[in-house]
Coordinates of C-alpha atoms in Angstrom, one line a residue:
Chain A
M1 CA -63.5 -64.5 -19.6
P2 CA -63.6 -65.6 -15.9
P3 CA -66.2 -68.1 -14.8
F4 CA -68.9 -66.5 -12.7
N5 CA -72.3 -67.3 -11.4
V6 CA -71.4 -70.9 -11.5
P7 CA -73.9 -72.9 -9.4
L8 CA -72.3 -74.5 -6.3
G9 CA -72.7 -78.2 -5.9
A10 CA -72.7 -80.3 -2.7
D11 CA -68.9 -80.3 -2.3
A12 CA -68.6 -76.5 -2.6
L13 CA -71.5 -76.0 -0.2
R14 CA -70.0 -78.3 2.4
A15 CA -66.7 -76.4 2.0
A16 CA -68.6 -73.2 2.8
G17 CA -70.1 -74.8 6.0
I18 CA -73.5 -75.5 4.5
P19 CA -74.8 -79.0 5.6
A20 CA -76.4 -81.8 3.7
P21 CA -78.8 -82.3 2.0
W22 CA -78.3 -78.9 0.3
A23 CA -76.8 -79.6 -3.2
Y24 CA -77.5 -76.5 -5.3
G25 CA -76.4 -72.9 -4.4
V26 CA -75.4 -69.6 -5.8
A27 CA -73.0 -67.1 -4.1
D28 CA -73.7 -63.4 -4.3
R29 CA -73.2 -60.1 -2.5
V30 CA -75.8 -57.7 -1.1
R31 CA -76.4 -54.8 -3.4
F32 CA -77.2 -51.2 -2.4
G33 CA -80.7 -51.4 -3.9
E34 CA -81.6 -54.4 -1.7
V35 CA -81.1 -52.5 1.6
D36 CA -84.0 -50.5 2.9
M37 CA -84.2 -47.4 5.1
L38 CA -83.8 -49.5 8.2
G39 CA -80.3 -50.4 7.1
H40 CA -80.6 -54.1 6.4
V41 CA -81.7 -56.3 3.5
N42 CA -85.3 -55.6 2.8
N43 CA -87.8 -58.4 3.5
V44 CA -89.0 -58.3 -0.2
A45 CA -85.5 -58.7 -1.5
Y46 CA -85.3 -62.2 -0.1
A47 CA -88.5 -63.1 -2.1
R48 CA -86.6 -61.9 -5.2
W49 CA -83.5 -63.9 -4.3
F50 CA -85.7 -67.0 -3.9
E51 CA -87.3 -66.4 -7.3
T52 CA -83.8 -66.0 -8.9
I53 CA -82.4 -69.2 -7.5
R54 CA -85.7 -71.1 -8.2
V55 CA -85.6 -70.2 -11.9
A56 CA -81.9 -71.0 -12.1
H57 CA -82.5 -74.4 -10.4
L58 CA -85.4 -75.3 -12.7
M59 CA -83.4 -74.2 -15.8
D60 CA -80.1 -75.9 -14.8
Y61 CA -81.9 -79.1 -14.0
G62 CA -83.7 -79.1 -17.3
I63 CA -87.1 -79.0 -15.7
S64 CA -88.2 -75.8 -17.5
D65 CA -86.9 -73.2 -19.9
F66 CA -89.8 -70.9 -19.1
N67 CA -90.5 -71.0 -22.8
D68 CA -92.5 -74.2 -23.3
P69 CA -96.0 -73.6 -24.7
E70 CA -97.1 -77.0 -23.5
T71 CA -96.3 -76.5 -19.8
K72 CA -96.7 -73.7 -17.4
I73 CA -94.7 -73.7 -14.1
V74 CA -96.4 -71.5 -11.5
I75 CA -95.8 -70.8 -7.9
R76 CA -98.7 -71.6 -5.7
S77 CA -97.5 -70.3 -2.3
I78 CA -94.3 -69.1 -0.7
A79 CA -93.3 -68.6 2.9
L80 CA -90.2 -66.9 4.4
T81 CA -88.9 -66.8 7.9
Y82 CA -86.4 -64.0 8.8
L83 CA -83.8 -65.2 11.3
K84 CA -81.0 -62.7 11.2
E85 CA -80.3 -59.3 9.5
V86 CA -78.0 -59.1 6.5
H87 CA -76.2 -55.9 5.5
L88 CA -74.7 -54.0 2.6
K89 CA -71.9 -55.9 0.9
D90 CA -72.3 -59.0 2.9
D91 CA -71.4 -62.1 1.0
Y92 CA -74.1 -64.8 1.1
I93 CA -74.9 -68.1 -0.5
L94 CA -78.4 -68.9 -1.6
T95 CA -79.5 -72.6 -1.6
T96 CA -82.5 -74.4 -2.8
R97 CA -83.8 -78.0 -3.2
A98 CA -87.0 -79.8 -4.0
R99 CA -87.8 -81.4 -0.7
S100 CA -90.9 -83.4 -1.7
M101 CA -93.2 -84.0 -4.6
R102 CA -96.8 -85.1 -5.1
N103 CA -98.6 -85.9 -8.3
T104 CA -98.7 -82.4 -9.9
S105 CA -96.6 -80.3 -7.6
F106 CA -93.4 -80.2 -5.6
T107 CA -92.2 -78.2 -2.6
M108 CA -88.9 -76.4 -2.7
D109 CA -86.9 -75.3 0.3
F110 CA -84.8 -72.1 0.3
A111 CA -82.1 -70.7 2.5
V112 CA -79.7 -67.7 2.8
W113 CA -76.3 -68.4 4.4
V114 CA -73.8 -65.9 5.7
D115 CA -70.6 -67.3 7.1
G116 CA -72.1 -70.7 7.4
Q117 CA -75.2 -69.5 9.4
M118 CA -78.7 -69.6 8.0
T119 CA -80.1 -66.1 8.1
T120 CA -83.4 -66.6 6.2
S121 CA -85.4 -69.8 5.4
G122 CA -88.2 -70.3 3.1
E123 CA -90.3 -72.7 1.1
G124 CA -92.6 -72.6 -2.0
V125 CA -95.0 -74.9 -3.7
I126 CA -94.5 -75.2 -7.5
V127 CA -97.3 -76.5 -9.7
M128 CA -97.2 -77.7 -13.4
L129 CA -100.1 -76.7 -15.5
N130 CA -101.3 -77.5 -19.0
P131 CA -102.0 -74.5 -21.3
D132 CA -105.7 -74.6 -20.3
N133 CA -104.5 -74.2 -16.6
S134 CA -105.5 -77.8 -15.7
K135 CA -103.0 -79.5 -13.5
K136 CA -100.3 -81.5 -15.2
P137 CA -98.7 -84.6 -13.6
L138 CA -95.0 -84.2 -13.2
P139 CA -93.3 -86.0 -16.1
D140 CA -91.3 -89.1 -15.2
A141 CA -88.1 -87.3 -16.4
V142 CA -88.7 -84.5 -13.9
R143 CA -89.3 -87.0 -11.1
A144 CA -86.1 -88.8 -11.9
T145 CA -84.1 -85.6 -12.1
L146 CA -85.4 -84.4 -8.7
I147 CA -84.7 -87.7 -7.0
A148 CA -81.2 -88.0 -8.5
R149 CA -80.0 -84.4 -7.8
D150 CA -82.0 -83.3 -4.8
G151 CA -83.0 -86.6 -3.1
T152 CA -86.6 -85.4 -3.4
E153 CA -89.1 -87.6 -1.5
Q154 CA -92.4 -88.8 -3.1
T155 CA -95.2 -87.9 -0.6
Chain B
M1 CA -105.3 -30.9 -5.0
P2 CA -107.6 -33.9 -5.4
P3 CA -107.7 -36.5 -2.5
F4 CA -105.8 -39.6 -3.4
N5 CA -104.4 -42.7 -1.8
V6 CA -107.0 -42.2 1.0
P7 CA -107.3 -45.5 2.9
L8 CA -110.6 -47.2 2.5
G9 CA -112.5 -48.0 5.7
A10 CA -115.1 -50.7 6.4
D11 CA -118.0 -49.0 4.6
A12 CA -116.0 -48.4 1.4
L13 CA -114.7 -51.9 1.4
R14 CA -118.2 -53.4 1.8
A15 CA -119.3 -51.2 -1.1
A16 CA -116.5 -52.7 -3.1
G17 CA -117.7 -56.3 -2.3
I18 CA -115.1 -57.0 0.3
P19 CA -116.6 -58.7 3.4
A20 CA -116.1 -58.1 7.1
P21 CA -114.0 -58.1 9.1
W22 CA -111.6 -56.2 6.7
A23 CA -111.6 -52.6 7.7
Y24 CA -108.5 -51.1 6.1
G25 CA -107.7 -51.0 2.4
V26 CA -106.0 -49.1 -0.3
A27 CA -107.0 -49.1 -4.0
D28 CA -104.4 -49.1 -6.7
R29 CA -103.8 -50.3 -10.3
V30 CA -101.2 -52.7 -11.6
R31 CA -98.1 -51.0 -13.1
F32 CA -96.0 -52.1 -16.0
G33 CA -93.0 -52.9 -13.8
E34 CA -95.0 -55.3 -11.7
V35 CA -95.8 -57.7 -14.6
D36 CA -93.2 -60.3 -15.4
M37 CA -92.3 -62.1 -18.6
L38 CA -95.1 -64.6 -18.1
G39 CA -97.6 -61.7 -18.5
H40 CA -99.0 -61.5 -15.0
V41 CA -98.2 -59.7 -11.8
N42 CA -95.0 -61.2 -10.5
N43 CA -95.0 -63.2 -7.3
V44 CA -92.5 -60.8 -5.6
A45 CA -94.6 -57.8 -6.4
Y46 CA -97.3 -59.0 -4.0
A47 CA -94.7 -59.1 -1.2
R48 CA -94.0 -55.5 -2.0
W49 CA -97.7 -54.6 -2.0
F50 CA -98.1 -56.3 1.4
E51 CA -95.1 -54.3 2.7
T52 CA -96.6 -51.1 1.4
I53 CA -100.0 -51.5 3.1
R54 CA -98.4 -52.9 6.2
V55 CA -96.4 -49.7 6.6
A56 CA -99.4 -47.5 5.8
H57 CA -101.5 -49.4 8.3
L58 CA -99.0 -49.1 11.1
M59 CA -98.4 -45.4 10.4
D60 CA -102.1 -44.5 10.0
Y61 CA -103.0 -46.4 13.2
G62 CA -100.2 -44.5 15.1
I63 CA -98.4 -47.8 15.9
S64 CA -95.1 -46.8 14.4
D65 CA -93.6 -43.9 12.4
F66 CA -90.6 -46.0 11.5
N67 CA -88.5 -43.3 13.1
D68 CA -88.6 -44.2 16.9
P69 CA -85.2 -44.9 18.4
E70 CA -86.8 -46.7 21.3
T71 CA -88.8 -49.3 19.3
K72 CA -88.0 -51.4 16.3
I73 CA -90.8 -53.0 14.3
V74 CA -89.6 -56.0 12.4
I75 CA -91.2 -58.7 10.3
R76 CA -90.5 -62.2 11.5
S77 CA -92.2 -64.2 8.8
I78 CA -94.4 -63.8 5.8
A79 CA -96.5 -66.3 3.8
L80 CA -98.4 -65.7 0.5
T81 CA -100.8 -67.9 -1.4
Y82 CA -101.5 -67.1 -5.0
L83 CA -105.1 -67.8 -6.0
K84 CA -105.6 -66.1 -9.3
E85 CA -103.5 -64.2 -11.8
V86 CA -103.7 -60.4 -12.0
H87 CA -102.8 -58.4 -15.1
L88 CA -101.5 -55.1 -16.4
K89 CA -103.8 -52.2 -15.6
D90 CA -106.1 -54.3 -13.4
D91 CA -107.6 -52.2 -10.6
Y92 CA -107.2 -53.9 -7.2
I93 CA -107.8 -53.3 -3.6
L94 CA -105.3 -54.3 -0.9
T95 CA -106.6 -55.0 2.6
T96 CA -104.8 -55.8 5.8
R97 CA -105.8 -56.3 9.5
A98 CA -104.1 -57.4 12.7
R99 CA -105.8 -60.8 13.2
S100 CA -104.4 -61.7 16.6
M101 CA -101.8 -60.6 19.1
R102 CA -99.6 -62.2 21.7
N103 CA -97.3 -60.6 24.3
T104 CA -94.6 -59.2 22.0
S105 CA -96.0 -59.8 18.5
F106 CA -99.1 -59.7 16.3
T107 CA -100.2 -61.5 13.2
M108 CA -101.5 -59.5 10.2
D109 CA -103.6 -60.8 7.4
F110 CA -103.3 -59.5 3.8
A111 CA -105.4 -59.9 0.7
V112 CA -105.6 -58.6 -2.8
W113 CA -109.1 -58.1 -4.4
V114 CA -110.1 -57.7 -8.0
D115 CA -113.8 -57.2 -8.7
G116 CA -114.7 -58.4 -5.2
Q117 CA -112.7 -61.6 -5.6
M118 CA -109.7 -62.4 -3.5
T119 CA -106.7 -63.2 -5.8
T120 CA -103.9 -63.5 -3.3
S121 CA -103.9 -64.0 0.4
G122 CA -101.1 -63.6 3.0
E123 CA -100.1 -63.3 6.5
G124 CA -97.1 -61.9 8.4
V125 CA -95.9 -61.9 12.0
I126 CA -94.7 -58.5 13.3
V127 CA -92.5 -58.2 16.4
M128 CA -91.6 -55.2 18.5
L129 CA -88.0 -55.0 19.7
N130 CA -86.1 -52.7 22.0
P131 CA -82.9 -51.1 20.6
D132 CA -80.8 -54.0 21.9
N133 CA -83.1 -56.4 19.9
S134 CA -84.7 -57.8 23.0
K135 CA -88.4 -58.4 22.6
K136 CA -90.7 -55.5 23.7
P137 CA -94.2 -56.1 25.1
L138 CA -96.9 -54.5 23.0
P139 CA -97.7 -51.2 24.7
D140 CA -101.3 -50.9 26.0
A141 CA -102.1 -48.2 23.6
V142 CA -101.1 -50.4 20.7
R143 CA -103.4 -53.2 22.0
A144 CA -106.3 -50.8 22.4
T145 CA -105.9 -49.4 18.9
L146 CA -105.7 -52.9 17.3
I147 CA -108.8 -54.1 19.2
A148 CA -110.8 -50.9 18.4
R149 CA -109.9 -50.7 14.7
D150 CA -109.2 -54.3 13.6
G151 CA -111.0 -56.4 16.3
T152 CA -107.7 -58.1 17.0
E153 CA -108.0 -61.1 19.2
Q154 CA -105.6 -61.7 22.2
T155 CA -104.2 -65.2 21.9
Chain C
M1 CA -116.1 -48.7 -5.8
P2 CA -114.3 -45.3 -5.3
P3 CA -112.6 -43.7 -8.2
F4 CA -108.8 -43.9 -7.9
N5 CA -105.7 -43.5 -10.0
V6 CA -107.7 -41.2 -12.2
P7 CA -105.3 -39.3 -14.4
L8 CA -105.2 -35.6 -13.7
G9 CA -105.8 -33.2 -16.6
A10 CA -104.7 -29.6 -17.2
D11 CA -107.2 -28.1 -14.8
A12 CA -106.4 -30.4 -11.9
L13 CA -102.7 -29.9 -12.4
R14 CA -103.1 -26.1 -12.4
A15 CA -105.1 -26.3 -9.2
A16 CA -102.1 -28.3 -7.7
G17 CA -99.7 -25.5 -8.7
I18 CA -98.2 -27.3 -11.7
P19 CA -97.9 -24.9 -14.7
A20 CA -98.7 -25.2 -18.4
P21 CA -98.1 -27.0 -20.7
W22 CA -98.3 -30.1 -18.4
A23 CA -101.7 -31.7 -19.1
Y24 CA -101.4 -35.3 -17.9
G25 CA -100.5 -36.4 -14.4
V26 CA -101.0 -39.0 -11.7
A27 CA -100.9 -38.4 -8.0
D28 CA -99.3 -41.0 -5.6
R29 CA -97.5 -41.3 -2.3
V30 CA -94.0 -42.5 -1.6
R31 CA -93.9 -46.1 -0.5
F32 CA -91.5 -47.8 2.0
G33 CA -89.9 -49.9 -0.7
E34 CA -88.9 -46.8 -2.7
V35 CA -86.8 -45.3 0.1
D36 CA -83.2 -46.4 0.3
M37 CA -80.7 -46.7 3.1
L38 CA -79.9 -43.0 2.8
G39 CA -83.4 -42.2 3.9
H40 CA -84.8 -40.7 0.7
V41 CA -86.5 -41.9 -2.5
N42 CA -83.9 -44.0 -4.4
N43 CA -82.6 -42.7 -7.7
V44 CA -83.8 -45.8 -9.5
A45 CA -87.4 -45.5 -8.1
Y46 CA -87.8 -42.3 -10.2
A47 CA -87.0 -44.3 -13.4
R48 CA -89.7 -46.7 -12.4
W49 CA -92.2 -43.9 -11.8
F50 CA -91.4 -42.5 -15.2
E51 CA -92.0 -45.9 -16.8
T52 CA -95.3 -46.2 -14.9
I53 CA -96.6 -42.8 -16.1
R54 CA -95.2 -43.3 -19.6
V55 CA -97.2 -46.6 -20.0
A56 CA -100.3 -45.0 -18.5
H57 CA -100.0 -42.0 -20.9
L58 CA -99.5 -44.2 -24.0
M59 CA -102.4 -46.5 -23.1
D60 CA -104.8 -43.7 -22.0
Y61 CA -104.1 -41.7 -25.2
G62 CA -104.7 -44.9 -27.3
I63 CA -101.2 -44.9 -28.7
S64 CA -100.3 -48.4 -27.6
D65 CA -101.9 -51.2 -25.6
F66 CA -98.5 -53.0 -25.3
N67 CA -100.2 -55.9 -27.0
D68 CA -100.1 -55.1 -30.7
P69 CA -98.1 -57.7 -32.8
E70 CA -97.7 -55.1 -35.6
T71 CA -96.0 -52.3 -33.5
K72 CA -93.3 -52.3 -30.9
I73 CA -92.9 -49.3 -28.7
V74 CA -89.4 -49.1 -27.2
I75 CA -87.5 -46.6 -25.2
R76 CA -84.3 -45.5 -26.8
S77 CA -82.8 -43.3 -24.1
I78 CA -83.8 -41.8 -20.8
A79 CA -82.3 -39.0 -18.6
L80 CA -83.1 -37.9 -15.1
T81 CA -82.0 -34.9 -13.1
Y82 CA -82.4 -35.0 -9.3
L83 CA -83.3 -31.6 -7.9
K84 CA -84.6 -32.2 -4.4
E85 CA -84.9 -35.2 -2.1
V86 CA -88.3 -36.8 -1.5
H87 CA -89.2 -38.8 1.6
L88 CA -91.4 -41.6 3.0
K89 CA -95.1 -40.8 2.7
D90 CA -94.6 -37.6 0.7
D91 CA -97.5 -37.0 -1.6
Y92 CA -96.3 -36.3 -5.1
I93 CA -97.7 -35.8 -8.6
L94 CA -96.0 -37.3 -11.7
T95 CA -96.5 -35.5 -15.0
T96 CA -95.5 -36.4 -18.5
R97 CA -96.0 -35.0 -22.0
A98 CA -94.7 -35.6 -25.5
R99 CA -92.7 -32.5 -26.2
S100 CA -91.7 -33.1 -29.8
M101 CA -91.9 -35.7 -32.5
R102 CA -89.9 -36.6 -35.6
N103 CA -90.7 -39.1 -38.3
T104 CA -90.4 -42.4 -36.3
S105 CA -89.9 -41.2 -32.7
F106 CA -91.0 -38.7 -30.1
T107 CA -89.5 -37.2 -27.0
M108 CA -91.4 -37.2 -23.7
D109 CA -90.8 -34.9 -20.7
F110 CA -91.3 -36.1 -17.1
A111 CA -91.4 -34.4 -13.8
V112 CA -92.1 -35.1 -10.1
W113 CA -93.9 -32.4 -8.1
V114 CA -94.2 -32.1 -4.3
D115 CA -96.2 -29.1 -3.0
G116 CA -96.0 -27.5 -6.4
Q117 CA -92.2 -27.7 -6.7
M118 CA -90.4 -29.8 -9.2
T119 CA -88.2 -32.3 -7.4
T120 CA -87.0 -34.4 -10.4
S121 CA -87.1 -33.9 -14.1
G122 CA -86.5 -36.2 -17.0
E123 CA -86.9 -37.0 -20.6
G124 CA -87.0 -40.1 -22.8
V125 CA -87.0 -40.9 -26.5
I126 CA -89.7 -43.3 -27.7
V127 CA -89.4 -45.2 -31.0
M128 CA -92.0 -47.2 -32.9
L129 CA -90.7 -50.3 -34.6
N130 CA -92.1 -52.9 -37.0
P131 CA -92.0 -56.6 -35.9
D132 CA -88.7 -56.9 -37.8
N133 CA -87.3 -54.0 -35.7
S134 CA -87.2 -51.6 -38.6
K135 CA -88.4 -48.1 -37.8
K136 CA -92.0 -47.4 -38.2
P137 CA -93.3 -43.9 -39.1
L138 CA -95.6 -42.5 -36.5
P139 CA -99.2 -43.1 -37.7
D140 CA -101.2 -40.0 -38.5
A141 CA -103.7 -40.8 -35.7
V142 CA -100.8 -40.8 -33.2
R143 CA -99.6 -37.5 -34.5
A144 CA -103.0 -36.0 -34.3
T145 CA -103.5 -37.3 -30.7
L146 CA -100.2 -35.9 -29.5
I147 CA -100.8 -32.5 -31.0
A148 CA -104.4 -32.3 -29.6
R149 CA -103.6 -33.5 -26.1
D150 CA -100.0 -32.5 -25.5
G151 CA -99.4 -29.7 -28.0
T152 CA -96.5 -31.8 -29.3
E153 CA -94.2 -30.0 -31.8
Q154 CA -93.1 -31.5 -35.1
T155 CA -89.4 -31.1 -35.4
Chain D
M1 CA -65.5 -71.2 -0.9
P2 CA -65.0 -70.1 -4.4
P3 CA -64.2 -66.5 -5.2
F4 CA -67.2 -64.6 -6.6
N5 CA -68.2 -61.1 -7.4
V6 CA -64.6 -60.3 -7.7
P7 CA -64.3 -57.0 -9.6
L8 CA -62.6 -57.4 -13.0
G9 CA -59.6 -55.2 -13.7
A10 CA -58.2 -54.0 -17.0
D11 CA -56.6 -57.3 -18.0
A12 CA -59.7 -59.3 -17.4
L13 CA -61.8 -56.8 -19.3
R14 CA -59.4 -56.8 -22.3
A15 CA -59.6 -60.7 -22.3
A16 CA -63.4 -60.3 -22.4
G17 CA -63.2 -58.1 -25.5
I18 CA -63.8 -54.8 -23.6
P19 CA -61.5 -52.0 -24.8
A20 CA -59.4 -49.5 -22.9
P21 CA -59.9 -47.3 -21.0
W22 CA -62.4 -49.4 -19.0
A23 CA -60.6 -50.7 -15.9
Y24 CA -63.3 -51.8 -13.5
G25 CA -66.1 -54.3 -14.1
V26 CA -68.4 -56.9 -12.6
A27 CA -69.7 -60.0 -14.4
D28 CA -73.2 -61.1 -13.8
R29 CA -76.2 -62.9 -15.4
V30 CA -79.7 -61.7 -16.1
R31 CA -82.2 -62.7 -13.5
F32 CA -85.9 -63.6 -14.1
G33 CA -87.1 -60.5 -12.1
E34 CA -85.1 -58.1 -14.4
V35 CA -87.1 -59.2 -17.6
D36 CA -90.4 -57.4 -18.3
M37 CA -93.5 -58.5 -20.1
L38 CA -91.9 -57.6 -23.4
G39 CA -89.4 -60.4 -22.9
H40 CA -86.2 -58.4 -22.5
V41 CA -84.3 -56.7 -19.7
N42 CA -86.4 -53.9 -18.4
N43 CA -85.2 -50.3 -18.9
V44 CA -85.3 -49.6 -15.2
A45 CA -83.2 -52.7 -14.4
Y46 CA -80.2 -51.1 -16.1
A47 CA -80.5 -48.0 -13.8
R48 CA -80.3 -50.5 -10.9
W49 CA -77.3 -52.2 -12.4
F50 CA -75.5 -48.8 -12.8
E51 CA -76.3 -48.0 -9.1
T52 CA -74.9 -51.4 -8.0
I53 CA -71.6 -51.0 -9.9
R54 CA -71.4 -47.3 -8.9
V55 CA -71.6 -48.2 -5.2
A56 CA -69.1 -51.1 -5.6
H57 CA -66.7 -48.8 -7.5
L58 CA -66.8 -46.1 -4.8
M59 CA -66.4 -48.5 -2.0
D60 CA -63.7 -50.6 -3.6
Y61 CA -61.7 -47.4 -4.5
G62 CA -62.0 -46.2 -0.9
I63 CA -63.9 -43.1 -2.0
S64 CA -67.0 -43.7 0.2
D65 CA -68.3 -46.4 2.6
F66 CA -71.8 -44.8 2.5
N67 CA -71.5 -44.4 6.2
D68 CA -69.5 -41.2 6.7
P69 CA -71.4 -38.6 8.7
E70 CA -69.0 -35.9 7.3
T71 CA -69.6 -36.5 3.6
K72 CA -72.7 -37.3 1.5
I73 CA -72.3 -38.7 -1.9
V74 CA -75.3 -38.0 -4.1
I75 CA -76.2 -38.5 -7.7
R76 CA -77.2 -35.4 -9.5
S77 CA -78.2 -36.8 -12.9
I78 CA -78.2 -40.0 -14.9
A79 CA -78.6 -40.8 -18.5
L80 CA -79.0 -44.2 -20.3
T81 CA -79.0 -45.1 -23.9
Y82 CA -80.4 -48.5 -24.9
L83 CA -78.5 -50.0 -27.8
K84 CA -79.5 -53.7 -27.9
E85 CA -81.9 -55.9 -26.1
V86 CA -80.6 -58.3 -23.4
H87 CA -82.5 -61.5 -22.4
L88 CA -83.0 -64.0 -19.6
K89 CA -79.9 -65.8 -18.5
D90 CA -77.6 -63.7 -20.7
D91 CA -74.2 -63.3 -19.2
Y92 CA -73.0 -59.7 -19.1
I93 CA -70.3 -57.5 -17.8
L94 CA -70.9 -54.1 -16.3
T95 CA -68.2 -51.5 -16.4
T96 CA -67.8 -48.1 -14.9
R97 CA -65.2 -45.4 -14.7
A98 CA -64.9 -41.8 -13.6
R99 CA -64.3 -40.0 -16.9
S100 CA -63.8 -36.5 -15.6
M101 CA -63.9 -34.4 -12.4
R102 CA -64.5 -30.8 -11.5
N103 CA -64.1 -29.1 -8.2
T104 CA -67.0 -30.7 -6.3
S105 CA -68.3 -33.4 -8.7
F106 CA -67.2 -36.1 -11.1
T107 CA -68.8 -37.8 -14.1
M108 CA -69.0 -41.6 -14.3
D109 CA -69.4 -43.6 -17.5
F110 CA -71.3 -46.9 -17.5
A111 CA -71.7 -49.7 -20.0
V112 CA -73.2 -53.2 -20.3
W113 CA -71.4 -55.7 -22.4
V114 CA -72.6 -59.0 -23.9
D115 CA -70.1 -61.0 -25.9
G116 CA -67.8 -58.0 -26.2
Q117 CA -70.6 -55.8 -27.6
M118 CA -71.9 -52.7 -25.7
T119 CA -75.6 -53.1 -25.3
T120 CA -76.4 -50.1 -23.0
S121 CA -74.4 -47.0 -22.2
G122 CA -74.8 -44.4 -19.5
E123 CA -73.4 -41.6 -17.5
G124 CA -74.0 -40.0 -14.2
V125 CA -72.8 -37.0 -12.3
I126 CA -71.8 -37.5 -8.7
V127 CA -71.6 -34.7 -6.2
M128 CA -70.0 -34.6 -2.7
L129 CA -71.8 -32.7 0.0
N130 CA -71.2 -31.6 3.5
P131 CA -73.8 -32.6 6.2
D132 CA -75.5 -29.2 5.6
N133 CA -75.8 -30.0 1.9
S134 CA -73.3 -27.4 0.8
K135 CA -70.9 -28.6 -1.9
K136 CA -67.7 -30.2 -0.7
P137 CA -64.5 -30.0 -2.8
L138 CA -63.2 -33.5 -3.8
P139 CA -60.5 -34.4 -1.3
D140 CA -57.0 -34.7 -2.8
A141 CA -56.9 -38.4 -1.9
V142 CA -60.1 -38.9 -4.0
R143 CA -58.5 -37.0 -7.0
A144 CA -55.4 -39.1 -6.7
T145 CA -57.2 -42.3 -6.6
L146 CA -59.4 -41.5 -9.6
I147 CA -56.4 -40.4 -11.7
A148 CA -54.4 -43.5 -10.8
R149 CA -57.1 -46.0 -11.3
D150 CA -59.5 -44.5 -13.9
G151 CA -57.3 -42.0 -15.7
T152 CA -59.9 -39.4 -14.8
E153 CA -59.4 -36.0 -16.4
Q154 CA -59.6 -32.7 -14.6
T155 CA -61.9 -30.4 -16.4

């Protein structure tokens, strides 16, 4: 069976014209259901894309399997800026990285790239919670992983 | 046929415990497809709700029918802050208003309310464009409508 | 707070031009995100509508709260026939009823109505399962409810 | 840039354990937003998947670019049968083929495969229309393409 949906690392992203420090991406193609009646990718579809790569990043990095009764990972806020339209069947690359972290949360950056040009950018704040919804300090292993793979800054 | 999906004005919103200056809302109920595997309304569903009420607001106010070849209405950015979880079958009220306007754009606020409490807030920047994607100054009629109905500030 | 999303019973449906034996419906309006690049309601949106009313029907009839560890309600198959296009901001009424039941399953009919005309029809087979995924006979209370409210035939 | 979203032909499908006569597929992975509160891929998500591969098939075969003012391609009906649950991050292959054709329509089969096992099957009837919504006979080039690539039967 052919490999597919393999995350792209720093080298593959540079080869696709995506600059440092992005180090985690996924390539995909615009689907019919993501285009709205105005003929371009719908604004909400990008929020879905950012969720998809956020979950893939957190699982691939071993930060969460979304099935741990001791830790909840929730999104506190999200922001998107629409720079250029994207259309049906366009090939694109999604990238994400944890830009900075605090005691109980971290901030992830997101971007969509078509032909090496950023077409949408975004960011989101992720919080770790205990089962009773109290804030949970990021475990040391999570901090180490984010620093090693994303160069995440402590702020 | 019974009235339904009737937008709620200022009086109806006050009666539902939603404070001034909100003056446009729509009541709805959480659907099965809006809840994710974590058991609460999915973060992307809120972006969809904000799009739904944004379009309803712009059409009801006569600002756009999304079918005018001379004017494109596009969203430049959107931001959402998640305050409280919402669950299957919860009744909620969506509100929106144009908070401020500049020469060629305006900023809309959004909120979700359950039992008179805000559970999600948001904002978005809307831009008017000519068919060639050059920026289009807001027509005087649009400015007058926003001021009269939403108390929009010129900034 | 104003009443909203109140299910429509037989009398309200007849008043809206929807014939017997339909006895359960919900009125709604087409949203921007349900229209695709071809300018009409997307074929997948109807499947979402049928899920929404199916869940509302099962909860309102007391058949499932989708939170019972002893009983799983799953959909075994679904079929949709597209009769007429529906467009942005069209008001429509969704209807559903359990047409027939067997030992461990029942078949639901679905329809979308605009101005008293059926625009999409559908059906789905619902199965009750025990936690180990073995088939579970429909409880007598469920049979009695379906017969009383939907006139469901035993087959 | 690595190849991605490359359609799989007959040889690749056989290597993945998918039998003849399937000759067109796409590999993908379940996303977070496709899983519902019951913990498995939502029934509506499959209808979206079938739309995605249907459009890809029609575009790749040169049957439609969804941008031809002289020809509309519409879906008349769709049916899905759910055989096995699929879960978050499962790798799957979607397949489709035009099984049979008549004068103005053709019937497509769909399937989802996980580890060589079919988990969902489906079919849909596609109709070609003129701009005035009258039925349009399938062009000879379309018939030839379907026979050559999918072994479509005339019925």
